[in-house]
Amino acid sequence: MKKFVMIHDENLCIGCQACSVACKNENQIPSGVFRVQVHAKMSGVFPNLKTDFTRASCVMCEDSPCVSVCPTGASFKLANGITLIDEKLCVSCKYCVLACPYNARFVNPITKAIDKCTFCYPNRKGATPACVSVCPTDALIFGDINDSNSEINKVLASKSVEYPKAHLGTKPKLGFIKNTKGGRYE
Amino acid sequence: MKRRDFLKSSAFLGSLACIKPVLSANAFTNGDRKSVFSVCEMCSTRCPIEVSVKDNKGVFINGNPKFSANKTSVCARGGAGINQLYDKNRLIKPLIRVGKRGENKWREASWDEALNLVATKLNEIKEKHGAKSVIFTSKAGESHTHMSNFACAYGSPNIFSHYSSCPITYNMVLEHTYGGGLSRDFANAKYIVNFGHNLFEGIVISDAKKLAKFAASSDTKLLVLEPRFSVVAAKADEWLPIKPGTDVAFLMALIHVWLRDEKYDKDFVKEYCIGLDELKASVKDTSPKWQENITGISAKTIERIADEIYKAAPKVVIDWGHKTTTTHAEYQRTRAIAIANALMGNYEKKGGIHTSKNASNLNKIIGENIFPTLDNPSNVFKVPNTPRIDGAGEEGSKNYFVSRKHGVLMDIAPAILSEKPYPIKAWVNTRFNHLVNVANVNESLKAIEKLDFIVSIDVYLNDFSNLADVVLPESSYLERDESILGVGNGYYMRNKAVEVIGDTKSGFDIFKELASIMKIDELYTYKTIDEYRMQQAKGNVDLLANLKKDGVVTYKVPSLYLREPKIIKEFAKTYPQIKDKIDSNGELSSLISFKTPSKKIELFIEKVEKLFPAHGSLNMVDYDVFNGHEFCLTSGKTPIHTNAHTQNIPILNELMSESPVWINESKAKELGLKDGDIVYLENEFGKIQVKLMLTQGIRPDTLFIYHGFGRVTPALKNIHEVGANDSILLGSKSGHICSTMVTNIGVDIKRV
Ligand code: SF4
Ligand code: SF4
Ligand code: SF4
Ligand code: SF4
């Protein structure tokens, strides 16, 4: 069985939003809403500064609060770890929107159903997602952790990968490599 | 006519399905999506791309996986190519002005009518005032080639590209110093000094990829000097918020230390450079202490950095950037960078700087014509010898060193207004937004008023096109076949991904047809773009076929640096032809040549000194960018938009719909200014109204704006009069020797 994981390397990420544009075109996301954006946050006091680039999208929780609260079964999980939404079953009650601790869900203004990142599974069936394919700096890595030769396994073995809001116990399948850059070294 | 909402109705989408032959022959099938391999044009970099086409519509763009430097990467703008293609604000019919200039009142015309009108007008003007009274402007690249060919056929010497507003300095400096262009080996360097070369915002995918990996590795050092905490600065190992315009002082102090301590590659300098004594004299007094008050960087830091770089040499790149500090002393700043590299002996060293190993260079190195080279069917067109309005290339002119095919954009408006050296009557423009991208907008506006006739070829009814008499709609790059271009070790070619939408034509066809209507097409040896391509390929049908199929053809060659014995030995295994050229020390020095007058790397430039006394040596003349004002306004690129071109594309506009001015938070508070305050920025050239954004990420004496907003485009409602046009505040006076546009300027903040 495949198990899909994505990693966002914050050191490689430059906040260019190529991922966001690719996602919108691939998944025909209407204007005003996004499945993914990368947020840039500058902190510190001049000249001791840093900028963190963090990915805001569904993190594919293994224990996903969105699925457990869904009254119609529209939100469901595949065995490969991907959380999906069956548009036809979705009644737009927005329970999942409130339950998601990652603020990843929104109402699609065209379909009126709830929408979010799908790892591009419906269109790409486990092949490289749109956002990962275009990233100019290769900051996104995607793959099957049950394939021992996969790039994702190499990264998991060699780098320290963290998971967002790990304390919540949702066991995300979107990890990140924390920013180490910034500050002034004089 | 008002703005055409040509995509507004679903009727358009319906009609799209009726346009039948959507795919060119080079498309192949891949499930229900077909891929066409082409070349991006959302910025000037031209990355190879794969366009997915489904149900006769372009649906997705990623990089061409066959091009290993980029693989499937594209930036946000590149991905938004299909959104430009279907932008309802695109021009799809030739327009003829019916109202007053700039009033945005048009009538649609047929191509026949529009082209005949242009032909008649240009013929009339030529008869009355001579061909030289028409100026031609374009962004450099393919549109510039076809426009130049037409201008030469017509007989005007007044051809301009965007060079003087952008890459002119480093091109000229490398030519003057090394005799030609050079590449930076970001992938293998150990130490990179970056003077605000904003590769993570002004994205060039192949370089951004390498620099990102470089910055993320633990055994390299990225030093960034920039007044603003940009994304490159955020990725640096060390960031020095240098005072704007003072890079040259930092560099002269660095060189001072290296020469003082004899910490430079003496053997290399002895063998390959000329002018060390003059260099020594020019940096005699530029000590680290001396520069402290100029740059704001401590002497101690300079000493440490000089040592670090020397220790990392030759695996160092001191990056000249693209268009970075831009002061009147830009030439000297970039010269200092070119010299600093030479002193570190990184020339033709892995991780340093090197000449391009393109097909013709490789053939020369190997001594055999192994790799296919191209012909240039445009070579027959020569710029007429008539004096130009900017004096480019003419002795006695300040623009002597400027190419006559590129010119100096900032000199256009003053020449029109003064009618010196002669009157200008018409302006032909293709794909260049002069009013946003060139200094002194107010003067340009006055100059345009004086003209009898203006033609603009564009994808949008942009600021400049809005003032034209005839607007010719160009097909977007996804609807055009274009010529073959060289890229690293190979070639790429733009292939039409979808059939033309609306009534648009390629720039190639527009100029070709115009030339034939005007019967000035004797020199054109080709009728169609296919014939042009075939002439380029010298009949190499296989090369063309592969370029049509794959978009890119690269030849696998082991990398080669002419001063790296180990790598040369490796290369000789594949190409034993080079064996007898290898020196006793393992280098290929017989293949190292510099096309400068002295045949050496010129640390001092005699030909410059002769025409511009004191400028053959390093100096800081006119480096100041404040001119007595409280702030220096700097500008730069964002990864979301390209100059003044993409702001209207909905998907990009949604990500970035305005551009406030960055101001240091503490400084703003001191002045009683708040985030979001609307103020004027003012100087001797103009005044713009801006919104302030308070941030820690900038020096207290510096302001910053992402360039490209502040447009006057009534046809483009989303961006009409949104944000500010910084070019209004820039003066026409260009940088010494290189004639670059000066984009750092002193301003004051005035309350509204
Ligand atoms: S495309 Fe890559 S570098 Fe750009 S914002 Fe997304 S993750 Fe970051
Ligand atoms: S991030 Fe939110 S939407 Fe995604 S799986 Fe977790 S709870 Fe559900
Ligand atoms: S994986 Fe697919 S759906 Fe998710 S953010 Fe990337 S492109 Fe969008
Ligand atoms: S950098 Fe981006 S916009 Fe420029 S050519 Fe490449 S993909 Fe296109």
mmCIF file of C-alpha atoms in Angstrom, chain B residues 65-244:
data_model
loop_
_atom_site.group_PDB
_atom_site.id
_atom_site.type_symbol
_atom_site.label_atom_id
_atom_site.label_comp_id
_atom_site.label_asym_id
_atom_site.label_seq_id
_atom_site.Cartn_x
_atom_site.Cartn_y
_atom_site.Cartn_z
ATOM 1 C CA PRO B 65 11.402 18.093 -18.082
ATOM 2 C CA LYS B 66 13.855 17.535 -20.936
ATOM 3 C CA PHE B 67 15.687 20.732 -19.991
ATOM 4 C CA SER B 68 17.769 19.565 -17.050
ATOM 5 C CA ALA B 69 18.658 22.992 -15.637
ATOM 6 C CA ASN B 70 14.988 23.728 -14.893
ATOM 7 C CA LYS B 71 13.237 20.372 -15.107
ATOM 8 C CA THR B 72 9.501 20.847 -14.494
ATOM 9 C CA SER B 73 9.893 24.193 -12.707
ATOM 10 C CA VAL B 74 8.183 27.397 -13.707
ATOM 11 C CA CYS B 75 7.599 30.451 -11.580
ATOM 12 C CA ALA B 76 4.211 31.953 -10.703
ATOM 13 C CA ARG B 77 4.261 34.151 -13.808
ATOM 14 C CA GLY B 78 5.255 31.257 -16.034
ATOM 15 C CA GLY B 79 2.391 29.184 -14.647
ATOM 16 C CA ALA B 80 0.032 32.096 -15.277
ATOM 17 C CA GLY B 81 0.797 32.071 -19.011
ATOM 18 C CA ILE B 82 -2.510 30.386 -19.691
ATOM 19 C CA ASN B 83 -4.284 32.998 -17.615
ATOM 20 C CA GLN B 84 -2.815 35.710 -19.805
ATOM 21 C CA LEU B 85 -3.896 33.712 -22.866
ATOM 22 C CA TYR B 86 -7.505 33.798 -21.669
ATOM 23 C CA ASP B 87 -7.445 37.205 -19.984
ATOM 24 C CA LYS B 88 -10.623 38.943 -21.070
ATOM 25 C CA ASN B 89 -8.726 42.233 -21.241
ATOM 26 C CA ARG B 90 -6.378 41.048 -23.943
ATOM 27 C CA LEU B 91 -6.390 42.846 -27.276
ATOM 28 C CA ILE B 92 -7.950 40.774 -30.021
ATOM 29 C CA LYS B 93 -8.644 43.260 -32.837
ATOM 30 C CA PRO B 94 -6.546 46.017 -34.428
ATOM 31 C CA LEU B 95 -7.667 49.365 -33.020
ATOM 32 C CA ILE B 96 -7.647 52.803 -34.599
ATOM 33 C CA ARG B 97 -7.920 55.821 -32.342
ATOM 34 C CA VAL B 98 -11.081 57.890 -32.737
ATOM 35 C CA GLY B 99 -10.983 60.122 -29.662
ATOM 36 C CA LYS B 100 -8.188 62.326 -28.390
ATOM 37 C CA ARG B 101 -4.865 60.690 -27.620
ATOM 38 C CA GLY B 102 -5.183 58.736 -24.399
ATOM 39 C CA GLU B 103 -8.946 59.117 -24.245
ATOM 40 C CA ASN B 104 -9.368 55.368 -24.782
ATOM 41 C CA LYS B 105 -11.811 55.764 -27.663
ATOM 42 C CA TRP B 106 -11.178 53.346 -30.494
ATOM 43 C CA ARG B 107 -12.764 51.650 -33.409
ATOM 44 C CA GLU B 108 -11.973 48.122 -34.423
ATOM 45 C CA ALA B 109 -10.364 47.708 -37.805
ATOM 46 C CA SER B 110 -9.399 44.869 -40.084
ATOM 47 C CA TRP B 111 -5.719 44.009 -40.367
ATOM 48 C CA ASP B 112 -5.891 45.152 -43.957
ATOM 49 C CA GLU B 113 -7.056 48.593 -42.990
ATOM 50 C CA ALA B 114 -4.773 48.939 -39.983
ATOM 51 C CA LEU B 115 -1.599 47.810 -41.744
ATOM 52 C CA ASN B 116 -2.353 49.939 -44.800
ATOM 53 C CA LEU B 117 -2.900 52.951 -42.592
ATOM 54 C CA VAL B 118 0.442 52.370 -40.875
ATOM 55 C CA ALA B 119 2.159 51.880 -44.235
ATOM 56 C CA THR B 120 0.686 55.071 -45.703
ATOM 57 C CA LYS B 121 1.618 57.137 -42.659
ATOM 58 C CA LEU B 122 5.165 55.792 -42.470
ATOM 59 C CA ASN B 123 5.633 56.407 -46.201
ATOM 60 C CA GLU B 124 4.340 59.967 -45.884
ATOM 61 C CA ILE B 125 6.632 60.728 -42.954
ATOM 62 C CA LYS B 126 9.625 59.248 -44.716
ATOM 63 C CA GLU B 127 8.958 61.376 -47.764
ATOM 64 C CA LYS B 128 8.531 64.610 -45.802
ATOM 65 C CA HIS B 129 11.022 64.228 -42.963
ATOM 66 C CA GLY B 130 13.228 61.240 -43.796
ATOM 67 C CA ALA B 131 13.159 57.750 -42.324
ATOM 68 C CA LYS B 132 15.325 58.817 -39.405
ATOM 69 C CA SER B 133 12.421 60.820 -37.990
ATOM 70 C CA VAL B 134 10.743 57.581 -36.887
ATOM 71 C CA ILE B 135 11.952 55.871 -33.705
ATOM 72 C CA PHE B 136 11.517 52.192 -32.946
ATOM 73 C CA THR B 137 11.383 50.712 -29.451
ATOM 74 C CA SER B 138 11.066 47.146 -28.241
ATOM 75 C CA LYS B 139 12.069 44.873 -25.447
ATOM 76 C CA ALA B 140 15.207 42.962 -26.460
ATOM 77 C CA GLY B 141 14.600 39.506 -27.848
ATOM 78 C CA GLU B 142 12.732 38.157 -30.821
ATOM 79 C CA SER B 143 10.307 41.093 -31.090
ATOM 80 C CA HIS B 144 13.307 43.424 -31.170
ATOM 81 C CA THR B 145 14.930 41.386 -33.952
ATOM 82 C CA HIS B 146 11.910 41.574 -36.233
ATOM 83 C CA MET B 147 11.280 45.207 -35.438
ATOM 84 C CA SER B 148 14.946 46.091 -36.081
ATOM 85 C CA ASN B 149 14.885 44.280 -39.415
ATOM 86 C CA PHE B 150 11.890 46.363 -40.416
ATOM 87 C CA ALA B 151 13.443 49.600 -39.140
ATOM 88 C CA CYS B 152 16.640 48.908 -41.094
ATOM 89 C CA ALA B 153 14.615 48.128 -44.220
ATOM 90 C CA TYR B 154 12.682 51.347 -43.688
ATOM 91 C CA GLY B 155 15.909 53.266 -43.198
ATOM 92 C CA SER B 156 15.819 54.581 -39.649
ATOM 93 C CA PRO B 157 18.886 54.291 -37.380
ATOM 94 C CA ASN B 158 16.797 55.084 -34.308
ATOM 95 C CA ILE B 159 16.309 51.591 -32.944
ATOM 96 C CA PHE B 160 16.039 51.022 -29.207
ATOM 97 C CA SER B 161 15.754 48.038 -26.889
ATOM 98 C CA HIS B 162 15.210 47.960 -23.139
ATOM 99 C CA TYR B 163 18.968 47.448 -22.598
ATOM 100 C CA SER B 164 19.658 50.922 -21.249
ATOM 101 C CA SER B 165 16.920 50.449 -18.657
ATOM 102 C CA CYS B 166 18.291 47.108 -17.563
ATOM 103 C CA PRO B 167 21.279 44.892 -18.460
ATOM 104 C CA ILE B 168 23.472 47.418 -20.264
ATOM 105 C CA THR B 169 26.020 47.896 -17.488
ATOM 106 C CA TYR B 170 27.127 44.372 -16.840
ATOM 107 C CA ASN B 171 27.115 43.574 -20.560
ATOM 108 C CA MET B 172 29.351 46.536 -21.295
ATOM 109 C CA VAL B 173 31.631 46.056 -18.302
ATOM 110 C CA LEU B 174 32.268 42.401 -19.077
ATOM 111 C CA GLU B 175 32.990 43.306 -22.673
ATOM 112 C CA HIS B 176 35.350 46.117 -21.685
ATOM 113 C CA THR B 177 37.100 44.087 -19.001
ATOM 114 C CA TYR B 178 37.090 40.503 -20.316
ATOM 115 C CA GLY B 179 36.184 41.059 -23.970
ATOM 116 C CA GLY B 180 32.801 39.341 -23.709
ATOM 117 C CA GLY B 181 30.051 37.862 -21.563
ATOM 118 C CA LEU B 182 30.713 35.376 -18.772
ATOM 119 C CA SER B 183 28.743 32.867 -16.741
ATOM 120 C CA ARG B 184 28.716 32.556 -12.984
ATOM 121 C CA ASP B 185 29.143 29.039 -11.626
ATOM 122 C CA PHE B 186 26.651 29.344 -8.753
ATOM 123 C CA ALA B 187 26.342 25.556 -8.550
ATOM 124 C CA ASN B 188 29.952 24.897 -7.597
ATOM 125 C CA ALA B 189 31.012 28.050 -5.768
ATOM 126 C CA LYS B 190 31.869 28.055 -2.083
ATOM 127 C CA TYR B 191 31.482 31.780 -1.477
ATOM 128 C CA ILE B 192 29.105 34.148 -3.253
ATOM 129 C CA VAL B 193 29.003 37.893 -2.757
ATOM 130 C CA ASN B 194 25.628 39.227 -3.844
ATOM 131 C CA PHE B 195 25.021 42.957 -4.241
ATOM 132 C CA GLY B 196 21.264 42.712 -4.246
ATOM 133 C CA HIS B 197 21.034 40.471 -7.317
ATOM 134 C CA ASN B 198 17.521 39.540 -6.381
ATOM 135 C CA LEU B 199 17.359 36.051 -7.892
ATOM 136 C CA PHE B 200 14.660 34.942 -5.461
ATOM 137 C CA GLU B 201 12.283 37.726 -6.497
ATOM 138 C CA GLY B 202 13.520 38.645 -9.966
ATOM 139 C CA ILE B 203 13.464 34.948 -10.705
ATOM 140 C CA VAL B 204 15.576 33.285 -13.388
ATOM 141 C CA ILE B 205 14.685 29.670 -12.713
ATOM 142 C CA SER B 206 17.998 27.972 -13.531
ATOM 143 C CA ASP B 207 20.005 30.448 -11.455
ATOM 144 C CA ALA B 208 17.457 30.674 -8.633
ATOM 145 C CA LYS B 209 17.538 26.899 -8.301
ATOM 146 C CA LYS B 210 21.322 26.843 -8.012
ATOM 147 C CA LEU B 211 21.479 29.774 -5.633
ATOM 148 C CA ALA B 212 18.763 28.281 -3.397
ATOM 149 C CA LYS B 213 20.710 25.029 -3.077
ATOM 150 C CA PHE B 214 23.859 27.039 -2.469
ATOM 151 C CA ALA B 215 22.216 29.099 0.265
ATOM 152 C CA ALA B 216 20.757 26.019 1.938
ATOM 153 C CA SER B 217 24.045 24.103 2.099
ATOM 154 C CA SER B 218 26.074 24.247 5.253
ATOM 155 C CA ASP B 219 29.562 24.459 3.737
ATOM 156 C CA THR B 220 29.012 27.559 1.616
ATOM 157 C CA LYS B 221 28.690 31.235 2.383
ATOM 158 C CA LEU B 222 26.253 33.667 0.834
ATOM 159 C CA LEU B 223 27.047 37.279 1.657
ATOM 160 C CA VAL B 224 24.357 39.763 0.662
ATOM 161 C CA LEU B 225 24.813 43.534 0.619
ATOM 162 C CA GLU B 226 21.524 45.301 0.190
ATOM 163 C CA PRO B 227 19.695 48.179 1.900
ATOM 164 C CA ARG B 228 16.549 46.044 2.120
ATOM 165 C CA PHE B 229 15.956 42.686 3.778
ATOM 166 C CA SER B 230 14.933 41.042 0.511
ATOM 167 C CA VAL B 231 14.312 37.341 0.056
ATOM 168 C CA VAL B 232 17.929 36.874 -1.046
ATOM 169 C CA ALA B 233 19.011 38.707 2.104
ATOM 170 C CA ALA B 234 16.727 36.434 4.152
ATOM 171 C CA LYS B 235 18.545 33.403 2.757
ATOM 172 C CA ALA B 236 22.020 34.825 3.330
ATOM 173 C CA ASP B 237 24.592 33.657 5.835
ATOM 174 C CA GLU B 238 25.466 37.296 6.357
ATOM 175 C CA TRP B 239 23.473 40.363 5.414
ATOM 176 C CA LEU B 240 24.990 43.829 5.384
ATOM 177 C CA PRO B 241 22.384 46.577 4.950
ATOM 178 C CA ILE B 242 24.710 48.782 2.945
ATOM 179 C CA LYS B 243 23.802 52.383 2.228
ATOM 180 C CA PRO B 244 22.248 52.654 -1.255
#
